[in-house]
C-alpha positions as a printed Julia matrix, in Angstrom:
170×3 Matrix{Float64}:
  -6.84  -12.62  -25.17
  -4.17  -10.61  -23.34
  -3.58  -10.86  -19.65
  -4.88   -7.86  -17.7
  -2.16   -6.76  -15.28
  -2.81   -4.34  -12.47
  -0.45   -2.51  -10.13
  -1.26   -1.52   -6.56
   1.63    0.72   -5.51
   2.49    1.98   -2.07
   5.09    2.33    0.62
   3.25   -0.14    2.9
   5.06    1.16    5.99
   3.55   -0.96    7.48
   0.97   -2.89    5.46
  -2.41   -2.49    7.17
  -5.72   -4.33    7.11
  -6.94   -1.56    4.79
  -4.17   -2.37    2.31
  -5.01   -6.07    2.58
  -8.67   -5.31    1.82
  -7.73   -3.4    -1.36
  -5.33   -6.17   -2.4
  -7.95   -8.88   -1.89
 -10.6    -6.96   -3.84
  -8.19   -5.65   -6.49
  -6.96   -9.16   -7.22
 -10.47  -10.01   -8.46
 -10.38   -7.22  -11.07
  -7.26   -8.32  -12.94
  -5.62  -11.52  -14.08
  -2.41  -10.61  -12.28
  -1.94   -8.02   -9.53
   1.5    -6.64   -8.8
   1.98   -5.02   -5.42
   4.61   -2.36   -6.07
   6.55   -1.61   -2.9
   8.24    1.74   -3.37
   9.99    4.54   -1.61
   8.39    7.93   -1.19
  10.79   10.85   -0.76
   8.2    12.75    1.3
   7.84    9.96    3.89
  10.21    8.85    6.63
   9.76    5.06    6.72
   9.91    3.02    9.9
  11.0    -0.04    7.9
  13.57   -0.43    5.13
  12.41   -1.2     1.61
  13.54   -4.82    2.03
  11.67   -5.17    5.33
   8.48   -3.73    3.82
   8.85   -5.98    0.78
   9.18   -9.06    3.02
   6.27   -7.93    5.19
   4.0    -7.51    2.16
   5.09  -10.85    0.69
   4.31  -12.59    3.99
   0.85  -10.97    4.15
   0.07  -11.93    0.54
   1.1   -15.53    1.23
  -1.21  -15.6     4.26
  -4.11  -14.41    2.07
  -3.5   -17.27   -0.36
  -3.94  -15.14   -3.48
  -2.33  -16.98   -6.39
  -2.5   -14.11   -8.86
  -0.69  -11.57   -6.67
   3.05  -10.91   -6.61
   5.23   -8.35   -4.88
   7.79   -6.28   -6.77
   9.96   -3.51   -5.39
  10.46   -0.38   -7.47
  11.97    3.05   -7.24
  10.81    4.83  -10.37
   8.01    6.88  -11.81
   4.85    4.79  -11.35
   3.79    4.99  -14.99
   7.25    3.88  -16.15
   7.09    0.96  -13.7
   3.61    0.04  -14.98
   4.82    0.15  -18.58
   7.81   -2.06  -17.72
   5.51   -4.59  -16.03
   3.0    -4.54  -18.92
   0.24   -3.21  -16.69
  -2.85   -1.48  -18.02
  -4.49   -0.74  -14.66
  -3.37    1.17  -11.58
  -5.36    0.34   -8.46
  -5.62    2.98   -5.77
  -7.42    2.76   -2.45
  -9.49    5.65   -1.14
 -10.42    6.29    2.47
 -11.76    9.84    2.49
 -12.29   13.0     0.46
  -8.73   14.12    1.2
  -7.43   10.91   -0.43
  -9.63   11.53   -3.44
  -8.26   15.02   -4.1
  -4.66   13.79   -4.1
  -5.42   10.59   -6.04
  -7.53   12.46   -8.6
  -4.62   14.8    -9.3
  -2.18   11.88   -9.57
  -4.53    9.98  -11.9
  -4.73   13.03  -14.15
  -0.95   13.4   -14.26
  -0.51    9.68  -14.96
  -3.07    9.88  -17.77
  -1.1    12.75  -19.31
   2.01   10.54  -19.28
   0.29    7.4   -20.65
  -3.41    7.41  -21.47
  -3.38    3.64  -22.09
  -3.06    3.01  -18.36
  -6.31    3.39  -16.43
  -6.58    4.25  -12.74
  -9.24    2.38  -10.78
 -10.25    3.66   -7.34
 -11.48    1.24   -4.71
 -13.13    2.51   -1.56
 -11.79    0.83    1.55
 -14.26   -1.23    3.54
 -16.17    1.13    5.84
 -14.72   -0.5     8.96
 -11.18    0.01    7.61
 -11.47    3.56    6.24
  -9.8     5.37    9.14
  -6.69    3.17    9.04
  -3.51    4.86    7.8
   0.04    3.53    8.11
   1.14    6.91    9.45
  -1.39    6.71   12.28
  -0.56    3.07   13.03
   3.08    4.06   13.52
   2.14    7.05   15.67
  -0.14    4.98   17.9
   2.53    2.31   18.3
   5.25    4.86   19.07
   3.05    6.33   21.8
   2.35    2.92   23.34
  -1.15    2.38   21.95
  -2.79   -0.83   20.75
  -2.51   -1.34   16.98
  -4.07   -4.82   16.83
  -7.33   -3.53   15.26
  -5.38   -2.09   12.32
  -2.77   -4.67   11.25
  -2.33   -8.43   11.2
  -0.77  -10.15   14.21
   2.54  -10.66   12.35
   2.74   -7.01   11.32
   1.82   -5.95   14.85
   4.77   -7.94   16.17
   7.07   -6.33   13.56
   5.95   -2.83   14.52
   6.23   -3.48   18.27
   9.74   -4.88   17.81
  10.74   -1.79   15.82
   9.24    0.55   18.42
  11.25   -1.27   21.1
  14.41   -0.71   19.03
  13.61    2.97   18.43
  12.28    3.71   21.87
   8.68    4.46   22.77
   7.61    8.11   22.86
   5.49    9.84   25.46
   5.45    9.62   29.22
   2.56    7.27   30.03
């Protein structure tokens, strides 16, 4: 029997409790889950690729998931999946807007390689509103991000905000 390998790709800038929920649940669906930390040309990351990679590795270690590993990549997702021997792409969904984008991406990926399936996991209801973009915005404006990220990630984000300078006048 062949090992079922899944990929959960993302920028993870920063990794949130929503990401952790998808990782935890996704790890149960495959024999081996690869968290693919990537760059996204349309996003302006707060953390470097190396910092995000280390952050994700630290969070995975804290979860104690033995079948999960972190790999950095900067390539077409399907090509990365092929290189890693993956047959499943795991994508998290929060809302209808996510679905529209992810549905289109799944269709394009299927056109490239129809042997790789996309599996959508709905985020836990309590975690659905969490988005890395909003976590960064809240932190930059001096808000409390502890409900959205682990304590370690919160400290990383706060330290970065202190380096960058907080926005707003309150």
